[in-house]
Short mmCIF file of C-alpha atoms in Angstrom, two decimals:
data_model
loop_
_atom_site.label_atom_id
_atom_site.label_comp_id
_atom_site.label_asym_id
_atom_site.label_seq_id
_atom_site.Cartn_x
_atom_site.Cartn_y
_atom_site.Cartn_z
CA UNK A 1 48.66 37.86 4.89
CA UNK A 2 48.96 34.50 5.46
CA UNK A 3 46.05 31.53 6.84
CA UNK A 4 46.50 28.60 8.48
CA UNK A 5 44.66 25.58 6.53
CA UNK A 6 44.02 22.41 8.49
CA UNK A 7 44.13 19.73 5.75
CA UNK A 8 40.33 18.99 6.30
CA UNK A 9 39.59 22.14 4.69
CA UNK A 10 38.96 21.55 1.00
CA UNK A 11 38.24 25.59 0.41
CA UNK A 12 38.87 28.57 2.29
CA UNK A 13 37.34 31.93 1.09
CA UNK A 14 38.65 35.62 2.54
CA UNK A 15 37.06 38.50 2.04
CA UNK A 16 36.12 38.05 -1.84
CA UNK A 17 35.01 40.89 -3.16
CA UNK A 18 34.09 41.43 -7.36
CA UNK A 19 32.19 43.85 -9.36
CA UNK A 20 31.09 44.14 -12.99
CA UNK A 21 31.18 47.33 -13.61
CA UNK A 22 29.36 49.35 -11.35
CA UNK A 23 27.43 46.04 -9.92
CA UNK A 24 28.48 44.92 -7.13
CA UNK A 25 28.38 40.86 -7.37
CA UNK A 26 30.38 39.58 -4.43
CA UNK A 27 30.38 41.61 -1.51
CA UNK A 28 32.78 40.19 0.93
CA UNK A 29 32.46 36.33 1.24
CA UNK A 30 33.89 34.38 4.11
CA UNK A 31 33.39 30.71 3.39
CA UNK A 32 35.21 27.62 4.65
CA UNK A 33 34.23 24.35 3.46
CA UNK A 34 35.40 20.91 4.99
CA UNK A 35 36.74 18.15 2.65
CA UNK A 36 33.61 15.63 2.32
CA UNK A 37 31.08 18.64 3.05
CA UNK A 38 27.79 19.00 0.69
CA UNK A 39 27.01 22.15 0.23
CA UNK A 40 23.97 23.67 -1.63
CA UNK A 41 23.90 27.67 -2.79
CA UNK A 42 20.59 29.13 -2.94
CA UNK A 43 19.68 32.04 -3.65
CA UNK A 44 17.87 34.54 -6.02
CA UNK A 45 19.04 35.14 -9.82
CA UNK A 46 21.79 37.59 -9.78
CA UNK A 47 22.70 37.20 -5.79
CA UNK A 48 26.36 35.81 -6.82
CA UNK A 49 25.67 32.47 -6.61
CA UNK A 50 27.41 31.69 -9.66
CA UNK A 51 29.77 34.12 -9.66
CA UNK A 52 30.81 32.17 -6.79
CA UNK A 53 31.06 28.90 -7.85
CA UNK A 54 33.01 30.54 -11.30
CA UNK A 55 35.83 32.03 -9.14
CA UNK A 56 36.67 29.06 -7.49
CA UNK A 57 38.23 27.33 -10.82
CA UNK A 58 39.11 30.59 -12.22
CA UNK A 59 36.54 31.30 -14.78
CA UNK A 60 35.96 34.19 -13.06
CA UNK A 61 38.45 36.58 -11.71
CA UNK A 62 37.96 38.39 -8.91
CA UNK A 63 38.94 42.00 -7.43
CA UNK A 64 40.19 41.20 -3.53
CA UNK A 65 40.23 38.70 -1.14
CA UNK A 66 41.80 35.21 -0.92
CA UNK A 67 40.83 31.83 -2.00
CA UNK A 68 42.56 28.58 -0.90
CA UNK A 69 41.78 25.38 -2.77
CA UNK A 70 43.62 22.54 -0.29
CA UNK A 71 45.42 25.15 1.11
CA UNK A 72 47.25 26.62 -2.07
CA UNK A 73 46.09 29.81 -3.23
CA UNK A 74 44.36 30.69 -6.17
CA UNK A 75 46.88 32.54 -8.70
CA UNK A 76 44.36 33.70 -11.49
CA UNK A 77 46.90 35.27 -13.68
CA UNK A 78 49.44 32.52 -13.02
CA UNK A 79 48.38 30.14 -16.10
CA UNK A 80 50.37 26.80 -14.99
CA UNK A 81 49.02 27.49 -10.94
CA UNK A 82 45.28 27.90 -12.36
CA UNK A 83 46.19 24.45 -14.33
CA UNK A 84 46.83 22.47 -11.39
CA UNK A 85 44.02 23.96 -9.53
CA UNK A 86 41.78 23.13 -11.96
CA UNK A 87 42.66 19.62 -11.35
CA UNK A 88 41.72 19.58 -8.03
CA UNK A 89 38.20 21.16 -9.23
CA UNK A 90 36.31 19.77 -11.57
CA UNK A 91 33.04 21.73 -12.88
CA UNK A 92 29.63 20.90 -13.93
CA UNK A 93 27.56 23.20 -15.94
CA UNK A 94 23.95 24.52 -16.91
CA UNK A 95 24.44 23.40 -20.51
CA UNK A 96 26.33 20.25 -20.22
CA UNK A 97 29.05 21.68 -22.73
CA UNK A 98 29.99 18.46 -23.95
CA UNK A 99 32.24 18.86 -27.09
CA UNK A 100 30.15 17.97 -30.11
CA UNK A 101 32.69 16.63 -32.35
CA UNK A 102 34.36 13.86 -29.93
CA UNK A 103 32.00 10.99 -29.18
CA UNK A 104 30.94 10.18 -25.72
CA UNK A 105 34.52 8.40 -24.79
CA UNK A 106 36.45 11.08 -26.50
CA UNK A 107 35.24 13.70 -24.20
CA UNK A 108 35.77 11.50 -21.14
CA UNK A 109 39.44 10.92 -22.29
CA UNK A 110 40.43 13.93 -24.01
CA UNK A 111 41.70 15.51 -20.61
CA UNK A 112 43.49 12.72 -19.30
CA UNK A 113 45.42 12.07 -22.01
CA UNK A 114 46.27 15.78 -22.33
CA UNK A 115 47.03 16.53 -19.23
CA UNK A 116 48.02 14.02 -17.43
CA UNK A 117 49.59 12.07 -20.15
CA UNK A 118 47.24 9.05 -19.33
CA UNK A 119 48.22 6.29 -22.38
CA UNK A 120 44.69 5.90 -24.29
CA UNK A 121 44.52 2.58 -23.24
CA UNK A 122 44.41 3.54 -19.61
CA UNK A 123 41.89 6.26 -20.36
CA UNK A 124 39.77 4.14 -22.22
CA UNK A 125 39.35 2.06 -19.66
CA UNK A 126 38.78 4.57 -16.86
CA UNK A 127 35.89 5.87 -19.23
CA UNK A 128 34.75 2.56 -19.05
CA UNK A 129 34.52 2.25 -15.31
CA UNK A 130 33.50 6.45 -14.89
CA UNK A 131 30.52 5.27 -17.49
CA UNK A 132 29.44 2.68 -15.81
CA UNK A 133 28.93 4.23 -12.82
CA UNK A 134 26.90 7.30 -14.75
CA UNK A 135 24.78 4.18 -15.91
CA UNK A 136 25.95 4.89 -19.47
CA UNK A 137 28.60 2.18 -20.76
CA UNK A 138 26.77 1.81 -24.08
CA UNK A 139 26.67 4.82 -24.99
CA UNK A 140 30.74 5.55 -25.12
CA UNK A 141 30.86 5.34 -29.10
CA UNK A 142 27.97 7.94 -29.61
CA UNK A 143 27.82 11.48 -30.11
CA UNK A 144 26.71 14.23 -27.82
CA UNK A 145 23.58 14.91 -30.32
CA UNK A 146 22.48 11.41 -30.00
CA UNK A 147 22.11 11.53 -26.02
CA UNK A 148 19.13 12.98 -24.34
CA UNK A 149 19.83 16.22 -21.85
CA UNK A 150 19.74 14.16 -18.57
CA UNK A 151 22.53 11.53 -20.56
CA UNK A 152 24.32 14.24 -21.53
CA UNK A 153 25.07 15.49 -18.21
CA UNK A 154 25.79 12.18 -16.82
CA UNK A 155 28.71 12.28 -19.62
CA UNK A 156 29.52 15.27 -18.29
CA UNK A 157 29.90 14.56 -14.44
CA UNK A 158 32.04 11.22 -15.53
CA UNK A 159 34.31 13.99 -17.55
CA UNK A 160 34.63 16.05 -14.79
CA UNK A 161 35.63 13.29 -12.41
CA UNK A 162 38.01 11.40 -14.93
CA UNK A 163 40.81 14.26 -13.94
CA UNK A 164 40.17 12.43 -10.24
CA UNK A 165 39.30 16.38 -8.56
CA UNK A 166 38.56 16.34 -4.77
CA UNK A 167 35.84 19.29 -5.37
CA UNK A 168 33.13 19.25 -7.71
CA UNK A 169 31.29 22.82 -8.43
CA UNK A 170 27.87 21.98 -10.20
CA UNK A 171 26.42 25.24 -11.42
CA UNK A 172 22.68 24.70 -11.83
CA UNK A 173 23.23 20.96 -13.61
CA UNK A 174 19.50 20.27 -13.54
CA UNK A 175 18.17 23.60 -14.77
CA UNK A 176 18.40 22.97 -18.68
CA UNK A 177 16.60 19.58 -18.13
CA UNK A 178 13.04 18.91 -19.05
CA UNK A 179 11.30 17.57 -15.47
CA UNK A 180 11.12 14.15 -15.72
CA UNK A 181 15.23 13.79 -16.42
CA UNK A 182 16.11 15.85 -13.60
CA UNK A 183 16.02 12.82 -11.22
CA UNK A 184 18.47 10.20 -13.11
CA UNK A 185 21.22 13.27 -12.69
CA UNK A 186 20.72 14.16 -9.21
CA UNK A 187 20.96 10.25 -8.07
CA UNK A 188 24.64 10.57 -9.61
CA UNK A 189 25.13 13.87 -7.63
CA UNK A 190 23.53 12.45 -4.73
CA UNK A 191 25.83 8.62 -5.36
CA UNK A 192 28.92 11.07 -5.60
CA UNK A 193 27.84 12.96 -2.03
CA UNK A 194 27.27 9.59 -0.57
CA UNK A 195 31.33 8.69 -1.65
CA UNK A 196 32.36 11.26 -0.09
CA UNK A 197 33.03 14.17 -2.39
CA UNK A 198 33.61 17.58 -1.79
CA UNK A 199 30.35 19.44 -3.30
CA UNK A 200 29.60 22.57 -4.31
CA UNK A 201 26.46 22.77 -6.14
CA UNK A 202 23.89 25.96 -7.40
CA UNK A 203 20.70 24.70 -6.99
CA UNK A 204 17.30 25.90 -7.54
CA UNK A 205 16.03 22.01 -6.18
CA UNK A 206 15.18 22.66 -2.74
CA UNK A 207 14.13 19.16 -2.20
CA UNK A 208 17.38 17.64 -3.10
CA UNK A 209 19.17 20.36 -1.04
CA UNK A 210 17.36 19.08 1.27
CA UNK A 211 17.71 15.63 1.58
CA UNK A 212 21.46 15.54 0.51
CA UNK A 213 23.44 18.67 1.40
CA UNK A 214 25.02 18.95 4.58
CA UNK A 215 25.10 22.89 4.41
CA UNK A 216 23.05 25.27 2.43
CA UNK A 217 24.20 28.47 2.23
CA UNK A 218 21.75 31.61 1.15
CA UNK A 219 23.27 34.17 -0.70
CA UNK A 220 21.58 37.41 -1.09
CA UNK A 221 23.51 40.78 -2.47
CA UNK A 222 26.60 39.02 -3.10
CA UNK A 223 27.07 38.08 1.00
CA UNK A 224 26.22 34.96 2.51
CA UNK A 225 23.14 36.19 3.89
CA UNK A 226 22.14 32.68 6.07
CA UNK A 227 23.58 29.31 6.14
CA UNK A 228 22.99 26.35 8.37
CA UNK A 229 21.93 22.72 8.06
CA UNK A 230 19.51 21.99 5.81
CA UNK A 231 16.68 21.32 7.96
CA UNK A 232 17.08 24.40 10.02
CA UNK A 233 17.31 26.47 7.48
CA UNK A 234 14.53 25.62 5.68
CA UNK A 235 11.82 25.18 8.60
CA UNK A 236 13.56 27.72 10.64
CA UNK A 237 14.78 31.02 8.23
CA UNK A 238 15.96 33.79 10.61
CA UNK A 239 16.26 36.50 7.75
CA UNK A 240 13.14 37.82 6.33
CA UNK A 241 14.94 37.60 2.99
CA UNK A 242 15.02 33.37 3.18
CA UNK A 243 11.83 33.91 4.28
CA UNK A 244 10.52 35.48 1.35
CA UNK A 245 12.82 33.62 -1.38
CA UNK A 246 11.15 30.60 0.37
CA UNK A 247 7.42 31.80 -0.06
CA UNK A 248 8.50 32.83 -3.17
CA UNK A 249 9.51 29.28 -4.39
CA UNK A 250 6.32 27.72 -3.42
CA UNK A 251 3.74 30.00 -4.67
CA UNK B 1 27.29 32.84 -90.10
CA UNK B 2 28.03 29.33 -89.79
CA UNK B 3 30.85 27.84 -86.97
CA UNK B 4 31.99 24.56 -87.88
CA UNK B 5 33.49 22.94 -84.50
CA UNK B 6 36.41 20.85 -84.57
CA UNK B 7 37.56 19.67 -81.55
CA UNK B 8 40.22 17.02 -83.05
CA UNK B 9 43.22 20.10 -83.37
CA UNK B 10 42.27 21.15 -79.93
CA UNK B 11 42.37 17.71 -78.36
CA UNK B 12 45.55 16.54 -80.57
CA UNK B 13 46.75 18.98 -78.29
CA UNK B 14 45.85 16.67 -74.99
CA UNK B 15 49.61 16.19 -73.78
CA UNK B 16 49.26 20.32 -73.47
CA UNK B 17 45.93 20.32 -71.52
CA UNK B 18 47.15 17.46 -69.28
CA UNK B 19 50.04 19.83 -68.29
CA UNK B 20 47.83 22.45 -67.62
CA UNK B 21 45.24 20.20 -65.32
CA UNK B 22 47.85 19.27 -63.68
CA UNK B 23 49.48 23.05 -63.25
CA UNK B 24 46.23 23.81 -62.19
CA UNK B 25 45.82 21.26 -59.61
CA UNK B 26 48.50 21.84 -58.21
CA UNK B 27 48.58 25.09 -57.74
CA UNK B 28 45.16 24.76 -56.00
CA UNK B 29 46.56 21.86 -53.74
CA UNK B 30 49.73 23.77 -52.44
CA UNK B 31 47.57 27.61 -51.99
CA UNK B 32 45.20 25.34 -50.33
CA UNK B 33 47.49 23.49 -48.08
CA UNK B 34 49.15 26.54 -47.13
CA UNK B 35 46.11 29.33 -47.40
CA UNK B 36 44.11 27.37 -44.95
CA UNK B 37 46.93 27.15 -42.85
CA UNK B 38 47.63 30.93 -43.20
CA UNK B 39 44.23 31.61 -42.84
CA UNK B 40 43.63 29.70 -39.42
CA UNK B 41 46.66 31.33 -37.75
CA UNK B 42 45.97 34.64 -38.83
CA UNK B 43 41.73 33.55 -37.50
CA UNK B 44 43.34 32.64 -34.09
CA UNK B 45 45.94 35.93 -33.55
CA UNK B 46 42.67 37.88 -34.72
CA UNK B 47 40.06 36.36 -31.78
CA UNK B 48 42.87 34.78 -29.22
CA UNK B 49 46.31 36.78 -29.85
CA UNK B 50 47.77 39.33 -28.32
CA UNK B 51 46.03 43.23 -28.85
CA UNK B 52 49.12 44.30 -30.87
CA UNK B 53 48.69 41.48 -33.64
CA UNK B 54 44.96 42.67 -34.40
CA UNK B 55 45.33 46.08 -36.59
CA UNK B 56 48.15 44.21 -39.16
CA UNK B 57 45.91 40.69 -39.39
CA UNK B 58 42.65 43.00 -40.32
CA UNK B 59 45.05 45.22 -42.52
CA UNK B 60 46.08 42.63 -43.98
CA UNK B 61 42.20 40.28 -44.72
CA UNK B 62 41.43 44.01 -45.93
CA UNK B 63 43.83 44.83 -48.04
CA UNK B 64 43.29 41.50 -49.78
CA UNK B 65 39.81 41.31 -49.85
CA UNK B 66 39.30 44.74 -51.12
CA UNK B 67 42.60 44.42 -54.53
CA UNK B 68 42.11 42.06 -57.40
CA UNK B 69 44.02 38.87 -57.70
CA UNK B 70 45.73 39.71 -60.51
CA UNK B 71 47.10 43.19 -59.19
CA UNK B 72 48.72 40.90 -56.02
CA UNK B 73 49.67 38.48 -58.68
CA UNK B 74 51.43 41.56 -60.90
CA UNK B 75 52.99 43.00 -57.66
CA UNK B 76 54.57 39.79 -56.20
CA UNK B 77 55.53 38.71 -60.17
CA UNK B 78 56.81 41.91 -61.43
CA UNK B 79 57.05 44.25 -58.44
CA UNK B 80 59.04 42.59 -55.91
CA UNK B 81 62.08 41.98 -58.15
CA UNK B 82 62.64 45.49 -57.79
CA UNK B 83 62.87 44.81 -54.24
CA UNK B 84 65.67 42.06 -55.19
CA UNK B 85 62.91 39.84 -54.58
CA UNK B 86 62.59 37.66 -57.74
CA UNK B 87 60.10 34.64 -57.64
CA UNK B 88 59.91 31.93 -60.39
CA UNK B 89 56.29 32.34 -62.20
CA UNK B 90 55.23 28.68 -60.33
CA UNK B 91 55.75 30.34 -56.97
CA UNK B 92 54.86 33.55 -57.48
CA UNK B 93 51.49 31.98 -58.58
CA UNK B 94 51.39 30.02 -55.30
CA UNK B 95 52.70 32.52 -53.23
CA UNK B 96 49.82 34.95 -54.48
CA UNK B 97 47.24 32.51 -54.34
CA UNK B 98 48.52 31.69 -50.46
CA UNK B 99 48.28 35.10 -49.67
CA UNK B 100 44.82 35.89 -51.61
CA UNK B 101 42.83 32.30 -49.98
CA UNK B 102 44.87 33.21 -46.55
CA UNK B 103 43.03 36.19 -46.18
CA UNK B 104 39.35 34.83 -47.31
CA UNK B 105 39.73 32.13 -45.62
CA UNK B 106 40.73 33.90 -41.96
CA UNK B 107 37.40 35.74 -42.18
CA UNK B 108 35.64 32.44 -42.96
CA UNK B 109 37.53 30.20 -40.04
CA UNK B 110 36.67 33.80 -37.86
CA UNK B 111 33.16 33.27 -38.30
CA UNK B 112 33.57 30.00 -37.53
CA UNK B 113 35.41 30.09 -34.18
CA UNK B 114 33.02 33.13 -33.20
CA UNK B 115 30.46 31.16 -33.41
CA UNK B 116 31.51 28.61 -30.50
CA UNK B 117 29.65 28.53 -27.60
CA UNK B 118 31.31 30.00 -24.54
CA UNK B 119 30.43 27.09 -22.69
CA UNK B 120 32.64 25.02 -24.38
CA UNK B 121 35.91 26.87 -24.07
CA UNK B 122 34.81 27.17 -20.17
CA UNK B 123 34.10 23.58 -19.99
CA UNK B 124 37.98 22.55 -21.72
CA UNK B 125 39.32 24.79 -19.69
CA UNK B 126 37.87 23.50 -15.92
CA UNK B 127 39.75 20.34 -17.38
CA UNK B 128 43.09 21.82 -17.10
CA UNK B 129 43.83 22.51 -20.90
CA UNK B 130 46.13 24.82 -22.14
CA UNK B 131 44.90 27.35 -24.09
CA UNK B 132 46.43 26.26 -26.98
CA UNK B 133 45.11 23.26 -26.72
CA UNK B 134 41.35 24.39 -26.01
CA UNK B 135 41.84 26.22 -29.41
CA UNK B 136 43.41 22.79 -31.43
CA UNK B 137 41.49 20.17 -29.52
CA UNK B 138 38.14 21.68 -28.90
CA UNK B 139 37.51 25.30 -30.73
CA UNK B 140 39.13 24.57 -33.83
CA UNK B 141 37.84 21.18 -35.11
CA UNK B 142 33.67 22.35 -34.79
CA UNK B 143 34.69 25.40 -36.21
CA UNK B 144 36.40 24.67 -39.46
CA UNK B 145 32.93 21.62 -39.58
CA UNK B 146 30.72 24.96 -39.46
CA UNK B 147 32.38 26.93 -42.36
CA UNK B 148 33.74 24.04 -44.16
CA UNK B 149 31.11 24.84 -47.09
CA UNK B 150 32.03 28.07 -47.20
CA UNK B 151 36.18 27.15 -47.60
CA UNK B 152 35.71 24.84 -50.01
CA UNK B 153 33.70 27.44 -51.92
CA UNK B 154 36.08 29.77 -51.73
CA UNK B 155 38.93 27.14 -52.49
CA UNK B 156 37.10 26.71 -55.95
CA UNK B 157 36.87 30.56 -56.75
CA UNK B 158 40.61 30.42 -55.60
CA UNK B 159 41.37 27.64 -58.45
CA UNK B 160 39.17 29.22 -61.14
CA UNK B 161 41.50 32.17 -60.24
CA UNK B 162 44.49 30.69 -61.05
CA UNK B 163 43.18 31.07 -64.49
CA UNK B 164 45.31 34.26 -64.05
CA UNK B 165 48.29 32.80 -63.48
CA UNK B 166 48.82 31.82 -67.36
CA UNK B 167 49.23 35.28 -67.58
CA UNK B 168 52.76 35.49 -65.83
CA UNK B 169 53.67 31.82 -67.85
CA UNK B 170 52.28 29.73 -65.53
CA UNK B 171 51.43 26.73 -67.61
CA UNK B 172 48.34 26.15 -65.93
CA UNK B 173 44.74 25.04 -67.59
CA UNK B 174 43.46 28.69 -69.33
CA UNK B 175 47.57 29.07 -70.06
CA UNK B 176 47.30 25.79 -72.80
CA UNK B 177 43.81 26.63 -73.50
CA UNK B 178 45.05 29.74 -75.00
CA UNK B 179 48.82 28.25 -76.49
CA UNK B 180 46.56 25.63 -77.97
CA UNK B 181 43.94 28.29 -80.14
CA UNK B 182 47.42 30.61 -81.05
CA UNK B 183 49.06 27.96 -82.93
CA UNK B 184 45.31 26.33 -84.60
CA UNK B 185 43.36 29.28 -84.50
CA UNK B 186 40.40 27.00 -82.81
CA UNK B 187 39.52 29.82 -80.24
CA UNK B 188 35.86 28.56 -80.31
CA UNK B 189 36.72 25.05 -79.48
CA UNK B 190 39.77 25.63 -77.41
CA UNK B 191 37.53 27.75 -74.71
CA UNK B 192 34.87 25.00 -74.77
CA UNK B 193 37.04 22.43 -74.11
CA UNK B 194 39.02 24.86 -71.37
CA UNK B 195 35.42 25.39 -69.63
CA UNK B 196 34.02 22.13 -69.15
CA UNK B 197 37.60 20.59 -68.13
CA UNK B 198 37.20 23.90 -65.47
CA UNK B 199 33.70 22.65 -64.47
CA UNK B 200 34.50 19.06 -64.33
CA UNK B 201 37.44 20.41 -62.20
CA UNK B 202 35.45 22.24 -59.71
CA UNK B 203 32.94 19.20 -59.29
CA UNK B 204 35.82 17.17 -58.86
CA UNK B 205 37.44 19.25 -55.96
CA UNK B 206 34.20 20.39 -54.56
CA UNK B 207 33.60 16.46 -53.69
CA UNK B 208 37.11 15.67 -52.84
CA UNK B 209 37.00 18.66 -50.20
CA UNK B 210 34.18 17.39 -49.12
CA UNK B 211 35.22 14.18 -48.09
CA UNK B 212 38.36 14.76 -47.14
CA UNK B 213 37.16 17.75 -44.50
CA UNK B 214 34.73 14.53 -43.41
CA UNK B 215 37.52 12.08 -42.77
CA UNK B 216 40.58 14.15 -42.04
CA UNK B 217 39.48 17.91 -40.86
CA UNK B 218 36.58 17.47 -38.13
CA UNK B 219 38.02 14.41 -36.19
CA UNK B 220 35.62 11.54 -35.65
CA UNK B 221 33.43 10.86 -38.79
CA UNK B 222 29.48 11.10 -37.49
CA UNK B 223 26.71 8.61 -37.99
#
């Protein structure tokens, strides 16, 4: 079976289908998503959403369907092919993940220098610059341990985007944060929208969906269950399921 | 009775002893260089190799953990030659002390590398990394910091062990300790002297172990 990809389309989901076990996570998702496009997931716990997000870089197999990332398919068993995807999509997570024994530049560079054979130099100074637009130069000597949650993930969105990816999969970024830090990372989400990059992000902050997404797409039962623009969505919800995960969010 | 110490036959002795520190020093270097190295490999085919590899690396930590040294000492010094195997008594010593901390220490580095967060692997990998190096670059180096007490622990029992090793003519520490008290019959005072070199030995390598896993073992030195 074969797809024609215009070269606006940054990723093209078939028909994914994936179980564990007996549970049925992803029931059949069709998604296409334009280079440049915002998009924000919603969704209740255990509706796929992450599951989702996982099988686009890999972390997560799954059992049929297709999934183009700039128009080359995803090989999950093919270890250099998942490599070179993985490139092109950089990922954000819950817990940050930073690696506790490299200091803040260390992380930033480690990848570069591995993969793409970036001199240190170069990657030093790329931290640098990545850094500085996280709002975090100073901090490129310390540890992981010595940075606050919200710094943290800063660190690790200017990780991700050192390997220069044209999609960015956030996976709940602002969920392990204590309130008051959740707004220093989403202006470097929302900076990062505003540039122009492909974004993918699980969310359980409506109001940034909101105001920055171009898309938001409700999953329920492993299907995309409703998905529109942002203000539509939310003032209009056609399913009574949106409806209810709404109400649900605001009691 | 009355015991009248004299330490001056034992320590006439001191080009003997300094033989035997350094026997036993070395020893403990090279089964440390080498066991750790064992130990890790075995610790990554155990969690990350292929199915196959797991029953002989668990046969093996067992089989180890569960003999005494000096049997795998007696077997590799006296037992193999039968094979057409035959080892000098220097490296038969090492080669049994390899084996024994290899073992120990795979269950120790296991623990370790068990214990990383799944998040992390997840996170090297999104940034392209071979597996080989998310295990090197990002598993390994927090892993060996978390047991690191524990190795150099059981690098010390491995050292006092080599006590043994004067039994097959090693010329190691206990090896002079006991030449020394056969030809001056100071048993009392060769033993005391033996034991606190021993225990200035261990506080010596404990430390050095220390600071070496700090500056050369876990990357980056912190704060």
């Amino acid at each position: 079976m074969s797809t024609v990809v215009d070269s606006t389309t940054a990723i093209d989901i078939q028909g994914l289908y994936k179980s564990f076990g007996q549970v049925r996570v992803l029931n059949g998702i069709d998604l296409k998503i334009a280079a440049g496009e915002v998009i924000a997931i919603i969704g209740k716990s255990g509706s796929g959403k992450s599951t989702l997000l996982r099988c686009i870089n890999g972390l997560e197999s799954f059992d049929s369907g297709q999934l183009f990332v700039q128009g080359q398919p995803l090989q999950y068993h093919n270890a250099k092919a998942m490599r070179t995807l993985r490139q092109q999509v950089g990922m954000i997570f819950q817990s940050f993940n930073l690696f506790p024994h490299l200091t803040v530049g260390q992380n930033i560079m480690l990848a570069p220098t591995l993969v793409q054979g970036i001199s240190a130099q170069n990657a030093k100074t790329r931290a640098l610059e990545l850094l500085r637009r996280v709002g975090l130069a100073e901090k490129i000597d310390a540890f992981p341990e010595q940075l606050s949650g919200g710094q943290q993930q800063r660190v690790a969105i200017a990780r991700a985007l050192a390997m220069s990816p044209s999609v960015l999969l956030c996976d709940e970024i602002t969920s392990a944060l204590d309130p008051e830090l959740v707004g220093e990372v989403l202006a470097v989400v929302e900076s990062l929208a505003r540039d122009g990059m492909t974004l993918l992000m699980v969310t359980h902050e409506m109001g940034f969906a909101r105001k920055v997404s171009d898309r938001v797409i409700f999953m329920h039962q492993g299907r995309v269950h409703e998905q529109g623009a942002p203000e539509t969505l939310f003032q209009y919800p056609r399913t009574p399921e949106l409806v209810q995960f709404l109400s649900s969010l605001t009691s | 009775m009355r015991v009248a110490l004299e330490f001056f036959p034992v320590l006439e002795e001191w080009p003997l002893l300094l033989t035997g520190i350094a026997w036993t020093l070395l020893l403990t270097a090279a089964s440390t260089f080498f066991g750790l190295l064992l130990g890790t490999v075995c610790a990554y085919l155990r969690t990350q190799g292929p199915e196959w590899c797991r029953p002989f690396i668990v046969g093996y930590v067992e089989l180890i953990r569960n003999t005494p040294f000096i049997v795998q000492l007696f077997f590799i010094f006296f037992a193999l030659p039968a094979a057409g195997i035959r080892l000098s008594a220097e490296v038969a010593s090492v080669l049994a002390m390899v084996i024994n901390l290899g073992a120990y220490s795979a269950d120790i580095v296991r623990a370790g590398i068990q214990a990383t967060p799944r998040g992390q692997i997840e996170a090297a990998l999104s940034l392209s990394l071979t597996h080989r190096q998310v295990f090197t670059r990002v598993v390994l180096p927090p892993a060996l910091q978390r047991v690191w007490p524990a190795l150099v622990s059981q690098i010390i029992i491995v050292m006092l062990g080599s006590a043994v090793c004067g039994q097959i003519s090693t010329e190691e520490l206990s090896y002079a300790a006991n030449l020394i008290q056969s030809r001056n019959f100071r048993a009392f005072e060769a033993f005391i002297v033996a034991t606190v070199l021993y225990l200035v030995l261990s506080v010596f390598v404990r430390h050095f172990f220390q600071w070496f896993g700090r500056r050369f073992v876990f990357g980056a030195s912190r704060g």
